[in-house]
PDB file of C-alpha atoms in Angstrom:
ATOM      1  CA  MET A   1      15.243 -14.869  -3.539  1.00 45.00           C
ATOM      2  CA  THR A   2      16.165 -14.003  -0.312  1.00 46.00           C
ATOM      3  CA  SER A   3      13.807 -13.600   2.748  1.00 47.00           C
ATOM      4  CA  SER A   4      13.582 -10.329   5.490  1.00 46.00           C
ATOM      5  CA  PHE A   5      12.072 -12.715   8.105  1.00 52.00           C
ATOM      6  CA  ASN A   6      14.392 -13.597  10.592  1.00 49.00           C
ATOM      7  CA  VAL A   7      13.688 -17.646  11.963  1.00 53.00           C
ATOM      8  CA  HIS A   8      15.099 -19.423  14.627  1.00 54.00           C
ATOM      9  CA  ASP A   9      13.064 -21.675  15.840  1.00 59.00           C
ATOM     10  CA  ALA A  10       9.505 -23.417  15.451  1.00 64.00           C
ATOM     11  CA  ALA A  11       7.894 -23.155  19.405  1.00 71.00           C
ATOM     12  CA  GLY A  12       9.430 -19.182  18.923  1.00 68.00           C
ATOM     13  CA  TYR A  13       7.103 -18.676  15.071  1.00 75.00           C
ATOM     14  CA  GLU A  14       4.288 -20.516  15.951  1.00 78.00           C
ATOM     15  CA  GLN A  15       4.407 -17.353  19.578  1.00 75.00           C
ATOM     16  CA  LEU A  16       4.829 -15.242  18.017  1.00 81.00           C
ATOM     17  CA  MET A  17       2.941 -15.066  14.296  1.00 85.00           C
ATOM     18  CA  GLY A  18       1.698 -18.909  13.699  1.00 82.00           C
ATOM     19  CA  ARG A  19      -1.099 -18.888  15.858  1.00 91.00           C
ATOM     20  CA  TRP A  20      -2.483 -16.084  14.132  1.00 93.00           C
ATOM     21  CA  SER A  21      -2.227 -17.250  10.694  1.00 94.00           C
ATOM     22  CA  GLN A  22      -3.924 -20.184  12.856  1.00 94.00           C
ATOM     23  CA  ARG A  23      -7.393 -17.599  12.415  1.00 95.00           C
ATOM     24  CA  LEU A  24      -6.565 -15.877   9.884  1.00 97.00           C
ATOM     25  CA  ALA A  25      -6.717 -18.630   7.544  1.00 97.00           C
ATOM     26  CA  PRO A  26      -9.691 -19.769   7.561  1.00 97.00           C
ATOM     27  CA  LEU A  27     -10.622 -16.342   6.802  1.00 98.00           C
ATOM     28  CA  PHE A  28      -8.597 -15.776   3.524  1.00 98.00           C
ATOM     29  CA  ILE A  29      -9.418 -19.608   1.983  1.00 98.00           C
ATOM     30  CA  GLU A  30     -14.005 -17.570   2.557  1.00 98.00           C
ATOM     31  CA  PHE A  31     -11.652 -15.151   0.306  1.00 98.00           C
ATOM     32  CA  SER A  32      -9.889 -16.837  -1.927  1.00 98.00           C
ATOM     33  CA  GLY A  33     -12.376 -19.907  -2.825  1.00 97.00           C
ATOM     34  CA  LEU A  34     -11.794 -23.749  -2.500  1.00 97.00           C
ATOM     35  CA  ALA A  35     -13.615 -26.470  -4.646  1.00 97.00           C
ATOM     36  CA  ASP A  36     -13.143 -30.997  -3.651  1.00 98.00           C
ATOM     37  CA  GLY A  37     -10.791 -32.157  -5.994  1.00 98.00           C
ATOM     38  CA  GLU A  38      -8.820 -29.739  -6.970  1.00 98.00           C
ATOM     39  CA  LYS A  39      -4.662 -29.856  -7.093  1.00 98.00           C
ATOM     40  CA  ILE A  40      -3.674 -26.651  -4.559  1.00 98.00           C
ATOM     41  CA  VAL A  41      -0.051 -24.410  -3.777  1.00 98.00           C
ATOM     42  CA  ASP A  42       0.623 -22.978  -0.704  1.00 98.00           C
ATOM     43  CA  VAL A  43       3.894 -21.441  -1.067  1.00 98.00           C
ATOM     44  CA  GLY A  44       5.463 -19.810   1.898  1.00 95.00           C
ATOM     45  CA  CYS A  45       3.350 -22.410   3.961  1.00 95.00           C
ATOM     46  CA  GLY A  46       5.707 -22.257   7.388  1.00 92.00           C
ATOM     47  CA  THR A  47       5.021 -24.547  10.127  1.00 92.00           C
ATOM     48  CA  GLY A  48       1.410 -25.067   8.051  1.00 95.00           C
ATOM     49  CA  SER A  49      -0.586 -22.899   9.528  1.00 95.00           C
ATOM     50  CA  LEU A  50      -2.481 -22.104   5.848  1.00 97.00           C
ATOM     51  CA  THR A  51      -1.615 -25.579   4.800  1.00 97.00           C
ATOM     52  CA  PHE A  52      -3.478 -28.048   7.572  1.00 97.00           C
ATOM     53  CA  ALA A  53      -6.506 -25.422   6.923  1.00 97.00           C
ATOM     54  CA  LEU A  54      -7.019 -26.336   3.530  1.00 98.00           C
ATOM     55  CA  ALA A  55      -6.835 -29.805   4.324  1.00 97.00           C
ATOM     56  CA  ARG A  56      -9.973 -29.770   7.037  1.00 96.00           C
ATOM     57  CA  THR A  57     -12.150 -27.182   4.887  1.00 97.00           C
ATOM     58  CA  ALA A  58     -12.371 -29.433   1.296  1.00 96.00           C
ATOM     59  CA  ASP A  59     -11.863 -32.625  -0.093  1.00 97.00           C
ATOM     60  CA  LEU A  60      -8.264 -32.200  -1.797  1.00 98.00           C
ATOM     61  CA  ALA A  61      -6.550 -34.031  -4.299  1.00 98.00           C
ATOM     62  CA  GLN A  62      -3.567 -32.567  -3.927  1.00 98.00           C
ATOM     63  CA  ILE A  63      -1.678 -30.326  -1.708  1.00 98.00           C
ATOM     64  CA  ALA A  64       1.803 -28.397  -2.454  1.00 98.00           C
ATOM     65  CA  ALA A  65       3.443 -26.283   0.057  1.00 98.00           C
ATOM     66  CA  ILE A  66       7.024 -24.728   0.281  1.00 97.00           C
ATOM     67  CA  ASP A  67       8.945 -22.781   2.246  1.00 95.00           C
ATOM     68  CA  TYR A  68      12.421 -20.816   2.411  1.00 93.00           C
ATOM     69  CA  SER A  69      12.927 -21.362   5.221  1.00 90.00           C
ATOM     70  CA  PRO A  70      13.754 -25.287   6.490  1.00 91.00           C
ATOM     71  CA  VAL A  71      12.875 -24.378  10.075  1.00 89.00           C
ATOM     72  CA  PHE A  72       9.724 -23.455   8.026  1.00 91.00           C
ATOM     73  CA  VAL A  73       9.782 -26.713   6.636  1.00 94.00           C
ATOM     74  CA  ALA A  74      11.149 -29.070   8.382  1.00 93.00           C
ATOM     75  CA  GLU A  75       8.709 -28.640  11.319  1.00 91.00           C
ATOM     76  CA  ALA A  76       6.214 -28.363   8.896  1.00 94.00           C
ATOM     77  CA  SER A  77       6.811 -32.501   7.908  1.00 96.00           C
ATOM     78  CA  ARG A  78       6.664 -33.168  11.190  1.00 94.00           C
ATOM     79  CA  ARG A  79       3.234 -31.920  11.968  1.00 94.00           C
ATOM     80  CA  ASN A  80       2.148 -34.263   8.573  1.00 97.00           C
ATOM     81  CA  THR A  81      -0.323 -37.226   8.658  1.00 96.00           C
ATOM     82  CA  ASP A  82      -2.205 -36.668   5.315  1.00 97.00           C
ATOM     83  CA  PRO A  83      -0.630 -37.564   1.859  1.00 97.00           C
ATOM     84  CA  ARG A  84      -2.598 -35.700  -0.063  1.00 97.00           C
ATOM     85  CA  ILE A  85      -0.001 -32.540   1.798  1.00 98.00           C
ATOM     86  CA  LYS A  86       3.066 -32.821   0.125  1.00 98.00           C
ATOM     87  CA  ILE A  87       5.909 -30.305   1.225  1.00 98.00           C
ATOM     88  CA  GLN A  88       9.330 -29.214   0.509  1.00 97.00           C
ATOM     89  CA  GLN A  89      11.988 -26.517   0.858  1.00 96.00           C
ATOM     90  CA  ALA A  90      11.946 -24.283  -2.299  1.00 96.00           C
ATOM     91  CA  ASP A  91      12.053 -20.994  -3.717  1.00 95.00           C
ATOM     92  CA  ALA A  92       9.343 -18.663  -4.118  1.00 96.00           C
ATOM     93  CA  CYS A  93       9.622 -16.661  -7.299  1.00 96.00           C
ATOM     94  CA  ALA A  94      11.553 -19.811  -9.161  1.00 96.00           C
ATOM     95  CA  LEU A  95       8.528 -22.508  -8.796  1.00 97.00           C
ATOM     96  CA  PRO A  96       9.277 -25.916  -8.853  1.00 98.00           C
ATOM     97  CA  PHE A  97       6.498 -26.854 -10.585  1.00 98.00           C
ATOM     98  CA  ALA A  98       5.206 -27.144 -14.134  1.00 98.00           C
ATOM     99  CA  ASP A  99       2.814 -24.417 -15.781  1.00 98.00           C
ATOM    100  CA  GLY A 100      -0.616 -24.944 -15.107  1.00 98.00           C
ATOM    101  CA  THR A 101       0.271 -27.757 -12.205  1.00 98.00           C
ATOM    102  CA  PHE A 102      -2.883 -26.118 -10.068  1.00 98.00           C
ATOM    103  CA  ASP A 103      -6.308 -24.799  -9.714  1.00 98.00           C
ATOM    104  CA  ARG A 104      -5.308 -21.973  -6.653  1.00 98.00           C
ATOM    105  CA  ALA A 105      -2.131 -20.977  -5.967  1.00 98.00           C
ATOM    106  CA  LEU A 106      -2.279 -19.364  -2.283  1.00 98.00           C
ATOM    107  CA  ALA A 107       0.762 -17.006  -0.216  1.00 98.00           C
ATOM    108  CA  LEU A 108      -0.661 -16.584   3.784  1.00 97.00           C
ATOM    109  CA  LEU A 109       1.241 -13.413   4.979  1.00 95.00           C
ATOM    110  CA  VAL A 110       4.686 -14.537   2.816  1.00 94.00           C
ATOM    111  CA  LEU A 111       5.011 -11.447  -0.378  1.00 96.00           C
ATOM    112  CA  HIS A 112       5.368  -8.264   2.128  1.00 93.00           C
ATOM    113  CA  PHE A 113       9.451 -11.179   3.437  1.00 90.00           C
ATOM    114  CA  VAL A 114      10.414 -11.460  -0.434  1.00 92.00           C
ATOM    115  CA  PRO A 115      12.087  -8.992  -1.964  1.00 87.00           C
ATOM    116  CA  ASP A 116      10.952  -9.802  -5.646  1.00 93.00           C
ATOM    117  CA  ALA A 117       6.806  -9.903  -4.985  1.00 95.00           C
ATOM    118  CA  ASP A 118       6.048  -8.864  -8.301  1.00 96.00           C
ATOM    119  CA  LYS A 119       8.254 -12.344  -9.293  1.00 97.00           C
ATOM    120  CA  ALA A 120       6.838 -14.583  -6.785  1.00 97.00           C
ATOM    121  CA  VAL A 121       2.657 -13.338  -7.973  1.00 98.00           C
ATOM    122  CA  ALA A 122       4.205 -14.155 -11.241  1.00 98.00           C
ATOM    123  CA  GLU A 123       5.170 -18.032 -10.586  1.00 98.00           C
ATOM    124  CA  MET A 124       2.307 -18.767  -9.149  1.00 98.00           C
ATOM    125  CA  ARG A 125       0.324 -17.406 -12.004  1.00 98.00           C
ATOM    126  CA  ARG A 126       2.287 -19.397 -13.862  1.00 98.00           C
ATOM    127  CA  VAL A 127       1.781 -22.128 -12.354  1.00 98.00           C
ATOM    128  CA  VAL A 128      -2.059 -21.942 -12.071  1.00 98.00           C
ATOM    129  CA  ARG A 129      -3.861 -23.044 -15.123  1.00 98.00           C
ATOM    130  CA  PRO A 130      -5.916 -21.445 -16.913  1.00 98.00           C
ATOM    131  CA  GLY A 131      -9.749 -19.948 -14.987  1.00 98.00           C
ATOM    132  CA  GLY A 132      -7.736 -20.931 -11.969  1.00 98.00           C
ATOM    133  CA  VAL A 133      -6.334 -18.263  -8.446  1.00 98.00           C
ATOM    134  CA  VAL A 134      -3.785 -17.004  -7.618  1.00 98.00           C
ATOM    135  CA  ALA A 135      -4.721 -15.594  -3.651  1.00 98.00           C
ATOM    136  CA  ALA A 136      -2.622 -13.467  -1.412  1.00 98.00           C
ATOM    137  CA  ALA A 137      -3.067 -11.788   2.138  1.00 98.00           C
ATOM    138  CA  VAL A 138      -0.632  -9.673   3.724  1.00 97.00           C
ATOM    139  CA  TRP A 139      -0.868  -7.893   6.906  1.00 96.00           C
ATOM    140  CA  ASP A 140      -0.810  -3.521   6.655  1.00 96.00           C
ATOM    141  CA  HIS A 141       1.881  -3.712   9.329  1.00 95.00           C
ATOM    142  CA  LEU A 142       1.428   0.990   8.715  1.00 95.00           C
ATOM    143  CA  GLY A 143      -2.223   1.152   9.491  1.00 95.00           C
ATOM    144  CA  GLY A 144      -3.443  -2.152  10.694  1.00 96.00           C
ATOM    145  CA  MET A 145      -1.368  -3.962  13.511  1.00 96.00           C
ATOM    146  CA  PRO A 146      -1.905  -0.909  16.130  1.00 96.00           C
ATOM    147  CA  GLY A 147      -0.160  -4.661  18.938  1.00 95.00           C
ATOM    148  CA  MET A 148       3.886  -4.498  16.638  1.00 95.00           C
ATOM    149  CA  ARG A 149       3.532  -0.906  15.721  1.00 96.00           C
ATOM    150  CA  MET A 150       3.251  -0.246  19.534  1.00 97.00           C
ATOM    151  CA  MET A 151       6.874  -1.905  18.889  1.00 96.00           C
ATOM    152  CA  VAL A 152       7.664   0.203  16.254  1.00 96.00           C
ATOM    153  CA  ASP A 153       7.472   3.656  17.814  1.00 97.00           C
ATOM    154  CA  THR A 154       8.245   3.458  20.951  1.00 97.00           C
ATOM    155  CA  VAL A 155      11.919   2.032  20.019  1.00 97.00           C
ATOM    156  CA  ALA A 156      11.537   4.778  16.820  1.00 97.00           C
ATOM    157  CA  ALA A 157      11.116   7.306  19.922  1.00 97.00           C
ATOM    158  CA  LEU A 158      14.059   5.705  21.959  1.00 97.00           C
ATOM    159  CA  GLY A 159      17.278   6.034  19.043  1.00 95.00           C
ATOM    160  CA  GLU A 160      17.458   6.129  14.878  1.00 96.00           C
ATOM    161  CA  GLY A 161      18.159   1.717  15.090  1.00 95.00           C
ATOM    162  CA  GLY A 162      14.559   1.798  16.154  1.00 96.00           C
ATOM    163  CA  ARG A 163      13.358   5.089  13.095  1.00 97.00           C
ATOM    164  CA  GLN A 164      15.063   3.389  10.733  1.00 96.00           C
ATOM    165  CA  LEU A 165      13.538  -0.180  11.524  1.00 95.00           C
ATOM    166  CA  ARG A 166      10.398   0.604  12.483  1.00 96.00           C
ATOM    167  CA  ALA A 167      10.254   3.066   8.547  1.00 96.00           C
ATOM    168  CA  ARG A 168      11.094  -0.280   6.648  1.00 93.00           C
ATOM    169  CA  TYR A 169       8.574  -2.677   9.266  1.00 93.00           C
ATOM    170  CA  CYS A 170       5.748   0.361   7.368  1.00 95.00           C
ATOM    171  CA  PHE A 171       6.297   0.180   3.364  1.00 94.00           C
ATOM    172  CA  GLN A 172       7.244  -3.156   3.379  1.00 92.00           C
ATOM    173  CA  PRO A 173       6.020  -4.869  -0.252  1.00 92.00           C
ATOM    174  CA  MET A 174       2.196  -5.728  -0.976  1.00 95.00           C
ATOM    175  CA  MET A 175       1.407  -3.396   2.547  1.00 93.00           C
ATOM    176  CA  GLN A 176       0.239  -0.901   0.995  1.00 93.00           C
ATOM    177  CA  PRO A 177      -3.690   0.060  -0.206  1.00 94.00           C
ATOM    178  CA  GLY A 178      -4.165  -1.392  -3.590  1.00 95.00           C
ATOM    179  CA  GLU A 179      -0.317  -2.126  -4.705  1.00 96.00           C
ATOM    180  CA  MET A 180      -1.366  -6.120  -4.589  1.00 97.00           C
ATOM    181  CA  LYS A 181      -4.133  -5.148  -6.619  1.00 98.00           C
ATOM    182  CA  ARG A 182      -1.749  -3.472  -8.882  1.00 98.00           C
ATOM    183  CA  THR A 183       0.624  -5.814  -9.434  1.00 98.00           C
ATOM    184  CA  PHE A 184      -2.115  -8.290 -10.182  1.00 98.00           C
ATOM    185  CA  VAL A 185      -3.334  -7.161 -12.824  1.00 98.00           C
ATOM    186  CA  GLU A 186       0.381  -6.336 -13.894  1.00 98.00           C
ATOM    187  CA  GLN A 187       0.972 -10.046 -14.032  1.00 98.00           C
ATOM    188  CA  GLY A 188      -1.750 -11.032 -16.630  1.00 98.00           C
ATOM    189  CA  LEU A 189      -4.534 -11.178 -13.935  1.00 98.00           C
ATOM    190  CA  VAL A 190      -7.642 -10.697 -15.386  1.00 98.00           C
ATOM    191  CA  ASP A 191     -10.823  -9.921 -12.467  1.00 98.00           C
ATOM    192  CA  VAL A 192      -8.838  -9.090  -9.551  1.00 98.00           C
ATOM    193  CA  SER A 193     -10.107  -8.069  -6.357  1.00 98.00           C
ATOM    194  CA  GLU A 194      -8.961  -6.813  -3.215  1.00 97.00           C
ATOM    195  CA  THR A 195     -10.111  -6.576   0.650  1.00 98.00           C
ATOM    196  CA  GLN A 196      -9.038  -6.510   4.189  1.00 97.00           C
ATOM    197  CA  LEU A 197      -8.860  -9.694   6.603  1.00 98.00           C
ATOM    198  CA  MET A 198      -9.657  -8.417  10.769  1.00 98.00           C
ATOM    199  CA  ILE A 199      -8.167 -10.793  13.590  1.00 97.00           C
ATOM    200  CA  ARG A 200      -7.744  -9.999  17.195  1.00 97.00           C
ATOM    201  CA  MET A 201      -4.555 -10.586  18.217  1.00 96.00           C
ATOM    202  CA  ASP A 202      -5.353 -12.310  22.388  1.00 96.00           C
ATOM    203  CA  TYR A 203      -2.524 -11.554  24.927  1.00 96.00           C
ATOM    204  CA  GLN A 204      -2.086 -13.759  28.238  1.00 96.00           C
ATOM    205  CA  ASN A 205       0.121 -10.987  29.880  1.00 97.00           C
ATOM    206  CA  PHE A 206       3.231  -8.478  28.864  1.00 98.00           C
ATOM    207  CA  ASP A 207       5.243 -11.857  28.708  1.00 95.00           C
ATOM    208  CA  ASP A 208       3.368 -13.830  25.920  1.00 95.00           C
ATOM    209  CA  TYR A 209       3.768  -9.992  23.488  1.00 96.00           C
ATOM    210  CA  TRP A 210       6.942 -10.277  24.940  1.00 95.00           C
ATOM    211  CA  ALA A 211       8.879 -13.618  24.945  1.00 92.00           C
ATOM    212  CA  PRO A 212       8.885 -14.559  21.094  1.00 91.00           C
ATOM    213  CA  ILE A 213      10.614 -10.765  19.932  1.00 92.00           C
ATOM    214  CA  ALA A 214      12.748 -11.038  23.130  1.00 91.00           C
ATOM    215  CA  ALA A 215      14.707 -14.150  22.075  1.00 88.00           C
ATOM    216  CA  GLY A 216      15.083 -13.326  18.509  1.00 89.00           C
ATOM    217  CA  GLU A 217      11.913 -14.372  16.427  1.00 86.00           C
ATOM    218  CA  GLY A 218      10.929 -12.340  12.833  1.00 84.00           C
ATOM    219  CA  PRO A 219      12.562  -8.936  11.683  1.00 84.00           C
ATOM    220  CA  LEU A 220      11.349  -7.871  15.310  1.00 89.00           C
ATOM    221  CA  GLY A 221      13.353  -9.562  17.391  1.00 90.00           C
ATOM    222  CA  LYS A 222      16.271  -9.820  15.225  1.00 90.00           C
ATOM    223  CA  TYR A 223      16.091  -5.475  15.446  1.00 94.00           C
ATOM    224  CA  VAL A 224      15.938  -6.372  19.889  1.00 94.00           C
ATOM    225  CA  ALA A 225      18.816  -9.665  20.097  1.00 92.00           C
ATOM    226  CA  ALA A 226      20.738  -6.523  18.438  1.00 94.00           C
ATOM    227  CA  LEU A 227      21.355  -4.449  21.342  1.00 96.00           C
ATOM    228  CA  GLY A 228      23.121  -3.455  23.716  1.00 96.00           C
ATOM    229  CA  PRO A 229      22.690  -4.973  28.033  1.00 96.00           C
ATOM    230  CA  THR A 230      21.647  -1.484  28.042  1.00 97.00           C
ATOM    231  CA  GLU A 231      19.661  -0.454  25.149  1.00 96.00           C
ATOM    232  CA  ARG A 232      17.712  -3.526  25.706  1.00 96.00           C
ATOM    233  CA  ALA A 233      17.341  -3.681  29.115  1.00 97.00           C
ATOM    234  CA  ARG A 234      16.224   0.013  27.839  1.00 97.00           C
ATOM    235  CA  THR A 235      14.417  -1.272  25.101  1.00 97.00           C
ATOM    236  CA  ASP A 236      12.574  -3.441  27.319  1.00 97.00           C
ATOM    237  CA  ALA A 237      10.739  -1.560  30.075  1.00 97.00           C
ATOM    238  CA  ALA A 238       9.971   0.894  27.263  1.00 97.00           C
ATOM    239  CA  LEU A 239       7.515  -2.052  26.233  1.00 97.00           C
ATOM    240  CA  ARG A 240       6.421  -3.048  28.655  1.00 98.00           C
ATOM    241  CA  ASP A 241       4.909   0.353  29.944  1.00 98.00           C
ATOM    242  CA  ALA A 242       3.305   0.495  26.529  1.00 98.00           C
ATOM    243  CA  TYR A 243       2.155  -2.800  27.103  1.00 98.00           C
ATOM    244  CA  GLU A 244       0.431  -2.066  30.596  1.00 98.00           C
ATOM    245  CA  ALA A 245      -0.267   1.460  28.778  1.00 97.00           C
ATOM    246  CA  GLY A 246      -0.761   2.657  33.250  1.00 97.00           C
ATOM    247  CA  ARG A 247      -2.803  -0.486  33.790  1.00 98.00           C
ATOM    248  CA  PRO A 248      -1.085  -4.045  35.685  1.00 98.00           C
ATOM    249  CA  ASP A 249       0.144  -6.080  33.792  1.00 98.00           C
ATOM    250  CA  GLY A 250      -2.428  -9.340  31.991  1.00 98.00           C
ATOM    251  CA  PRO A 251      -4.166  -9.339  28.983  1.00 98.00           C
ATOM    252  CA  ARG A 252      -4.510  -7.291  26.478  1.00 98.00           C
ATOM    253  CA  SER A 253      -6.425  -7.730  22.983  1.00 97.00           C
ATOM    254  CA  PHE A 254      -5.277  -5.300  19.334  1.00 97.00           C
ATOM    255  CA  ALA A 255      -7.529  -5.571  16.182  1.00 97.00           C
ATOM    256  CA  ASN A 256      -4.757  -6.635  13.031  1.00 97.00           C
ATOM    257  CA  VAL A 257      -6.160  -6.163   9.744  1.00 97.00           C
ATOM    258  CA  ALA A 258      -4.862  -7.936   6.543  1.00 97.00           C
ATOM    259  CA  TRP A 259      -4.716  -7.318   2.709  1.00 97.00           C
ATOM    260  CA  ALA A 260      -5.735  -9.965   0.059  1.00 98.00           C
ATOM    261  CA  CYS A 261      -5.668  -9.833  -3.557  1.00 98.00           C
ATOM    262  CA  ARG A 262      -7.908 -12.671  -5.235  1.00 98.00           C
ATOM    263  CA  GLY A 263      -7.024 -12.875  -9.053  1.00 98.00           C
ATOM    264  CA  ILE A 264      -8.029 -16.206 -12.270  1.00 98.00           C
ATOM    265  CA  VAL A 265      -5.218 -16.852 -14.622  1.00 98.00           C
ATOM    266  CA  PRO A 266      -7.108 -15.509 -18.209  1.00 98.00           C
TER     267      PRO A 266
END
């Protein structure tokens, strides 16, 4: 499996997205359901936002956490002090577990970065016992992330490369209304439901918003890192202007919506 998510540094990822994943994780757990004594697999664990929230929420028997990125696996392993949690590098499209091993398979902010997302859903279903739950959540890049749309719309106004970035970013897998639900149904899950989860992303100032992207983290950072000096300066200035919106630099808050989907293994 390949991944379209670009990661260099765990701390940079935390500033870019990890802190917001931590806010979203409790909402996702509530939607997905959880019970004491269960065995859970966290597919695409990143630095552990969902993994560690699961451990705090219920008296689980086992949490298996996997991620494709060795950077994420190393950081999550460094943070882990819970013997119930086992973290390893693995492919979401070829999970290293036997059929029916888990009570639930969960994927938080992962499937939109998996080119074969339907295969990942099939693998999640395979490793969950009959009657168990498969659940996933992804950001709504097109209509539900105004802070990130501010960036991609700004660079789209600056040139063709930015327009191409916007087209890719806004239409990643699993992001359109009903898309995950259709995939869950096609992979044989039943009682499938889809909902929206909302958090706010609160930034202290422009640097708090822009620094991880400017450092090359994530798909937007990958675009910025490839710019030449002149285009980079132009982009930095345009994004600062967009963020400040005619007011002095300082705190800004953006509502952000994720699609969430849940199904039962028959």
